[in-house]
XYZ file of C-alpha atoms in Angstrom:
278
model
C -40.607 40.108 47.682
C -38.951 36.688 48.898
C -40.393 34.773 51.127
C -37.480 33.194 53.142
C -39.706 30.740 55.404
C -40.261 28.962 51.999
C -37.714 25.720 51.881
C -36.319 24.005 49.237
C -38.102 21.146 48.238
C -36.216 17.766 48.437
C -35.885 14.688 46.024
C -38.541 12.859 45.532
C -38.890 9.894 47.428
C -39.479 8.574 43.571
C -36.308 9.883 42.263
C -33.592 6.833 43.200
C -36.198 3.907 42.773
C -36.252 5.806 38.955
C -32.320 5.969 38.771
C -31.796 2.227 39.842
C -34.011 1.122 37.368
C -32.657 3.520 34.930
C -28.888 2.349 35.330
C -29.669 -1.560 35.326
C -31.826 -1.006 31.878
C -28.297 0.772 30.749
C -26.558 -2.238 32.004
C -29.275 -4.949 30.804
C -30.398 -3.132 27.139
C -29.694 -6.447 25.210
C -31.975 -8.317 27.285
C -35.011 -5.916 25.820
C -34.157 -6.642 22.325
C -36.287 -10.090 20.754
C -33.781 -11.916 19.113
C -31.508 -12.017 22.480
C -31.686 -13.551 26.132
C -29.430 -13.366 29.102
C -27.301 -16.196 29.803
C -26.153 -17.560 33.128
C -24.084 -20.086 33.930
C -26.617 -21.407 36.362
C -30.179 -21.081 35.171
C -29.816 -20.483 30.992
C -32.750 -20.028 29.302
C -32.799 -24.092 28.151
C -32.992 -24.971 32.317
C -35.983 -22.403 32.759
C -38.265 -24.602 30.155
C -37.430 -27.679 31.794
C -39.830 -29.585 32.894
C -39.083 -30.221 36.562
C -38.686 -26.558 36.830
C -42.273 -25.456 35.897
C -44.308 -24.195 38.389
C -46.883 -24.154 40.845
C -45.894 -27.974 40.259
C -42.424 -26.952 41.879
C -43.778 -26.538 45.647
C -44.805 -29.982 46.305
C -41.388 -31.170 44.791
C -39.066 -31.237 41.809
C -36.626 -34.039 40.264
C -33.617 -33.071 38.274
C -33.669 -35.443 35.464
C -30.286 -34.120 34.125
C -28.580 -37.177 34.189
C -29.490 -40.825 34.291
C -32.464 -41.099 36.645
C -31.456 -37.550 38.059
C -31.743 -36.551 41.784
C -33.955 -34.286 44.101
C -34.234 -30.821 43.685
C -36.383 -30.145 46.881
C -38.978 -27.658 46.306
C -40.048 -23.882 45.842
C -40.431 -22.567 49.218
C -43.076 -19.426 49.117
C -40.400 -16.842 48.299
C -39.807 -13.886 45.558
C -37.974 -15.859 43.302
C -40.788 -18.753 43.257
C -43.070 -15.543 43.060
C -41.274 -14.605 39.790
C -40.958 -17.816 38.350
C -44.842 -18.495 38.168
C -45.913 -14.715 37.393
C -43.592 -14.773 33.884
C -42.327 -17.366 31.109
C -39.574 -18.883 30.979
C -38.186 -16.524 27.934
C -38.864 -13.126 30.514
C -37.157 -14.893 33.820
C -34.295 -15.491 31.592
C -34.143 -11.775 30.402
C -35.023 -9.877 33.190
C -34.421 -11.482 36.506
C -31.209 -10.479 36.772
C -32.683 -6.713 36.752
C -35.118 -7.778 39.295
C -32.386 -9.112 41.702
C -30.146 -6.179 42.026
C -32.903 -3.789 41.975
C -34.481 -5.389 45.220
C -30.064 -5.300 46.828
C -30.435 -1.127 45.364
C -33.796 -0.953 47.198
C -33.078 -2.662 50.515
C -29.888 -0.863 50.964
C -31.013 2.770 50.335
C -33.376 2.341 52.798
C -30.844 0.869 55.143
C -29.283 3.949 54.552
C -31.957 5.997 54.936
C -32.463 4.376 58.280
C -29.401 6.097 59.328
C -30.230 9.182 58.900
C -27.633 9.381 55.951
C -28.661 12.126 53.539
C -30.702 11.671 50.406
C -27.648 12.276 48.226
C -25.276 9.346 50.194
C -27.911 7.034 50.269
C -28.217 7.145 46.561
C -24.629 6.688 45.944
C -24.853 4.140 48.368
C -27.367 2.088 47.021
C -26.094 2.226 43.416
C -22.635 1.435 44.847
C -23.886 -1.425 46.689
C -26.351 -2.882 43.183
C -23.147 -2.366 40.678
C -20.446 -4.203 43.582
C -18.548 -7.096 41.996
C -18.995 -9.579 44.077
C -23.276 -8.871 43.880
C -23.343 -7.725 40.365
C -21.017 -10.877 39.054
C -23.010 -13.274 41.528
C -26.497 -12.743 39.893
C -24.831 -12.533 36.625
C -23.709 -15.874 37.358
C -27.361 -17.176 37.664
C -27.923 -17.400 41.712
C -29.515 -13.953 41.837
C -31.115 -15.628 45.063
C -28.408 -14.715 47.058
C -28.480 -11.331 45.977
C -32.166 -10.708 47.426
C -31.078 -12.198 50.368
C -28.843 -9.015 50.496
C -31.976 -7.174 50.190
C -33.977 -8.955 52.304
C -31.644 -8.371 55.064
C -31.435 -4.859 54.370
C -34.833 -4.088 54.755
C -34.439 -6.036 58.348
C -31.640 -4.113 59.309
C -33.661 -0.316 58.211
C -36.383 -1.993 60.344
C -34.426 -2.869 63.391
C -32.758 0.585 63.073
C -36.069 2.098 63.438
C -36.616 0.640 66.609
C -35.228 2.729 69.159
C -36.536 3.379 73.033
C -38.579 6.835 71.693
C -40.548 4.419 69.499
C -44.610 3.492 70.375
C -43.799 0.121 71.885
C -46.846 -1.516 69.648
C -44.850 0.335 66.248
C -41.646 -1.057 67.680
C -42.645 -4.950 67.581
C -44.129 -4.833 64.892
C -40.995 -3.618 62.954
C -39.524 -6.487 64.837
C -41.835 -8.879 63.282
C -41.692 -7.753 60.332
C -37.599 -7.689 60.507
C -38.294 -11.253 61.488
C -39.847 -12.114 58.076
C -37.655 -10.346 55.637
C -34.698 -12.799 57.294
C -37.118 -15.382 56.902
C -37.234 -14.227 53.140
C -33.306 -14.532 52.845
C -33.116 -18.042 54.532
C -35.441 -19.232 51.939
C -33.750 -17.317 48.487
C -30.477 -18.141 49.960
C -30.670 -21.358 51.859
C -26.861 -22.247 53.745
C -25.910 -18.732 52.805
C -29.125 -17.020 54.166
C -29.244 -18.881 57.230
C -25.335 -17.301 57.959
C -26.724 -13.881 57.114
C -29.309 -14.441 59.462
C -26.765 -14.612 62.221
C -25.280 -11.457 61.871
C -28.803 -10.091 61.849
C -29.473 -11.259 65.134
C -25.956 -10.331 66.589
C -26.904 -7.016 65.158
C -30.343 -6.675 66.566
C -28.935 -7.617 69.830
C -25.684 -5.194 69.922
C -28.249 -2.566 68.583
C -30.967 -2.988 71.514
C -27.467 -2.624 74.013
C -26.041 0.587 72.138
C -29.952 2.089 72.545
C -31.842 3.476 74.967
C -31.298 3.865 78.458
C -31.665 1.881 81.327
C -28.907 -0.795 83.538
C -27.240 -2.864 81.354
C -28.837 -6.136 82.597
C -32.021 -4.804 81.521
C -30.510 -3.402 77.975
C -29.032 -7.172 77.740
C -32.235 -8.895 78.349
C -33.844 -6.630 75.911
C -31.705 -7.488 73.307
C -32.280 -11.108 73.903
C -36.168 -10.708 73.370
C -35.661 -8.926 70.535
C -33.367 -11.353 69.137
C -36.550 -13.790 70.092
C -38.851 -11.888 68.338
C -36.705 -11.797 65.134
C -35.939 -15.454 65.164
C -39.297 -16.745 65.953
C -41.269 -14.806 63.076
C -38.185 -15.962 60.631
C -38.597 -19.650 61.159
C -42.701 -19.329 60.658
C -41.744 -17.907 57.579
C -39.015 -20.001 56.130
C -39.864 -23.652 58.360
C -39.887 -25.129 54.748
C -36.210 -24.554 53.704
C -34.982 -24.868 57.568
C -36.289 -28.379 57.146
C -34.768 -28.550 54.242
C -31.397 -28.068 55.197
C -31.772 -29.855 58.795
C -32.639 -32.941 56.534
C -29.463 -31.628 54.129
C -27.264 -31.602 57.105
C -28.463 -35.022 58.843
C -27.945 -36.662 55.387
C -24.525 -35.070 54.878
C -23.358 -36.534 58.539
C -24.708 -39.900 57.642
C -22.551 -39.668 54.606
C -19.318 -38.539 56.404
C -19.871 -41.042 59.065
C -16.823 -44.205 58.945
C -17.304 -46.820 57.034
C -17.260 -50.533 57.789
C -14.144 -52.199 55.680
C -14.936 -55.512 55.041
C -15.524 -56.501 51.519
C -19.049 -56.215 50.732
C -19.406 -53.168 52.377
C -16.102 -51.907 49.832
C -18.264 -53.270 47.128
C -21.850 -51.503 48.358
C -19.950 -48.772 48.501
C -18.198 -48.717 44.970
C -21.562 -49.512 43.174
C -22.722 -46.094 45.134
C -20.043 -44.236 44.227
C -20.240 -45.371 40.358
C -23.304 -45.810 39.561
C -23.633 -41.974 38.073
């Protein structure tokens, strides 16, 4: 006899993590075999065994003694990518991170997806979409996967903020907040420049989302937004303060640089030897 209160069971929750990892091995198989390693234009297997480059030495500071006496390369900040760097050699970043990269831009935005209530099937498609997109897929390719888990980063902020919504437990509801707050903390520090523009569209989101929620006058929906925004912002700078310093100090330096120069002629000369010297 059928039973016809029995449902049908759903994926697993298991099911797309498997498939995204399953389609980048397809897309990555060479990288698995000994005798080859990926190369990127931007961090080839020859710059991973540099010296400056090892690590934990590279969170109190590197110099990039590529040419002549070389010139700063800042430091690690506390992110995934230092994360991966010290965990594996050299050999394995160079093979597999990559892999790692788009997985965590597959990841992020299914459960962006998810957030919205799309259904199991779109958010696959979505996701996979999203990891094999030219622009991501040809950017870590490139060798500045860092941006690309930025992507993810601020995916998982935006399924976060998306879960906040005036039926949720206030105490559940901050914290999602906070925790929103350090994922874009996460992208500032992978991405740097790029990450801290990403981060501004977060917030514009978070605030246009707390407006289109919930009920209420509009002054108080506004002034919700704004401490949410707050929330977001604060918990993103205690996460990435290194790499906002970073660039503040990147940005102060660049305006010093831009600024007129005097024109009389040792000044013109300073400013030839400067200009030369490389």
């Amino acid at each position: 006899m059928k039973n016809n209160n029995l449902k049908p069971a759903g994926t697993p929750a298991w099911f797309p993590v498997a498939l995204f990892a399953i389609v980048l091995v397809v897309m990555f198989w060479r990288s698995f075999l000994p005798d080859y390693v990926f190369f990127n234009n931007d961090g080839p297997l020859g710059v991973q065994n540099a010296a400056w480059v090892k690590m934990p030495a590279g969170v109190t500071g590197m110099w990039v003694d590529l040419n002549y006496l070389g010139n700063s390369g800042g430091a690690y900040t506390p992110s995934l990518t230092a994360m991966f760097h010290s965990l594996f050699s050299p050999l394995f970043y160079a093979k597999f991170f990559q892999m790692f990269d788009l997985f965590i831009v597959a990841l992020g935005t299914w459960m962006l997806f998810r957030a919205l209530k799309l259904s199991p099937l779109a958010s696959t498609l979505g996701a996979l979409a999203a990891m094999l997109n030219s622009t991501y897929f040809s950017t870590a390719c490139w060798g500045v996967g860092t941006q690309e888990i930025a992507v993810g980063m601020n995916s998982f902020a935006l399924a976060l903020i998306v879960g906040c919504s005036s039926s949720t437990p206030i105490v559940v509801r901050w914290v999602r907040l906070m925790l929103a707050g350090m994922c874009v903390g996460v992208n500032v520090m992978e991405a740097s420049d790029i990450g801290a523009l990403y981060s501004l569209l977060v917030a514009l989101f978070v605030f246009v989302h707390a407006l289109a929620d919930g009920e209420g006058a509009p002054i108080k929906r506004i002034f919700r937004g704004v401490g949410r925004v707050a929330v977001v912002a604060a918990f993103a700078a205690f996460i990435s303060l290194q790499a906002v310093l970073s660039l503040v100090g990147l940005v102060g330096t660049t305006a010093q640089g831009s600024a007129p120069a005097a024109q009389d002629h040792d000044s013109k000369a300073r400013q030839w030897d400067w200009a030369t010297q490389w």
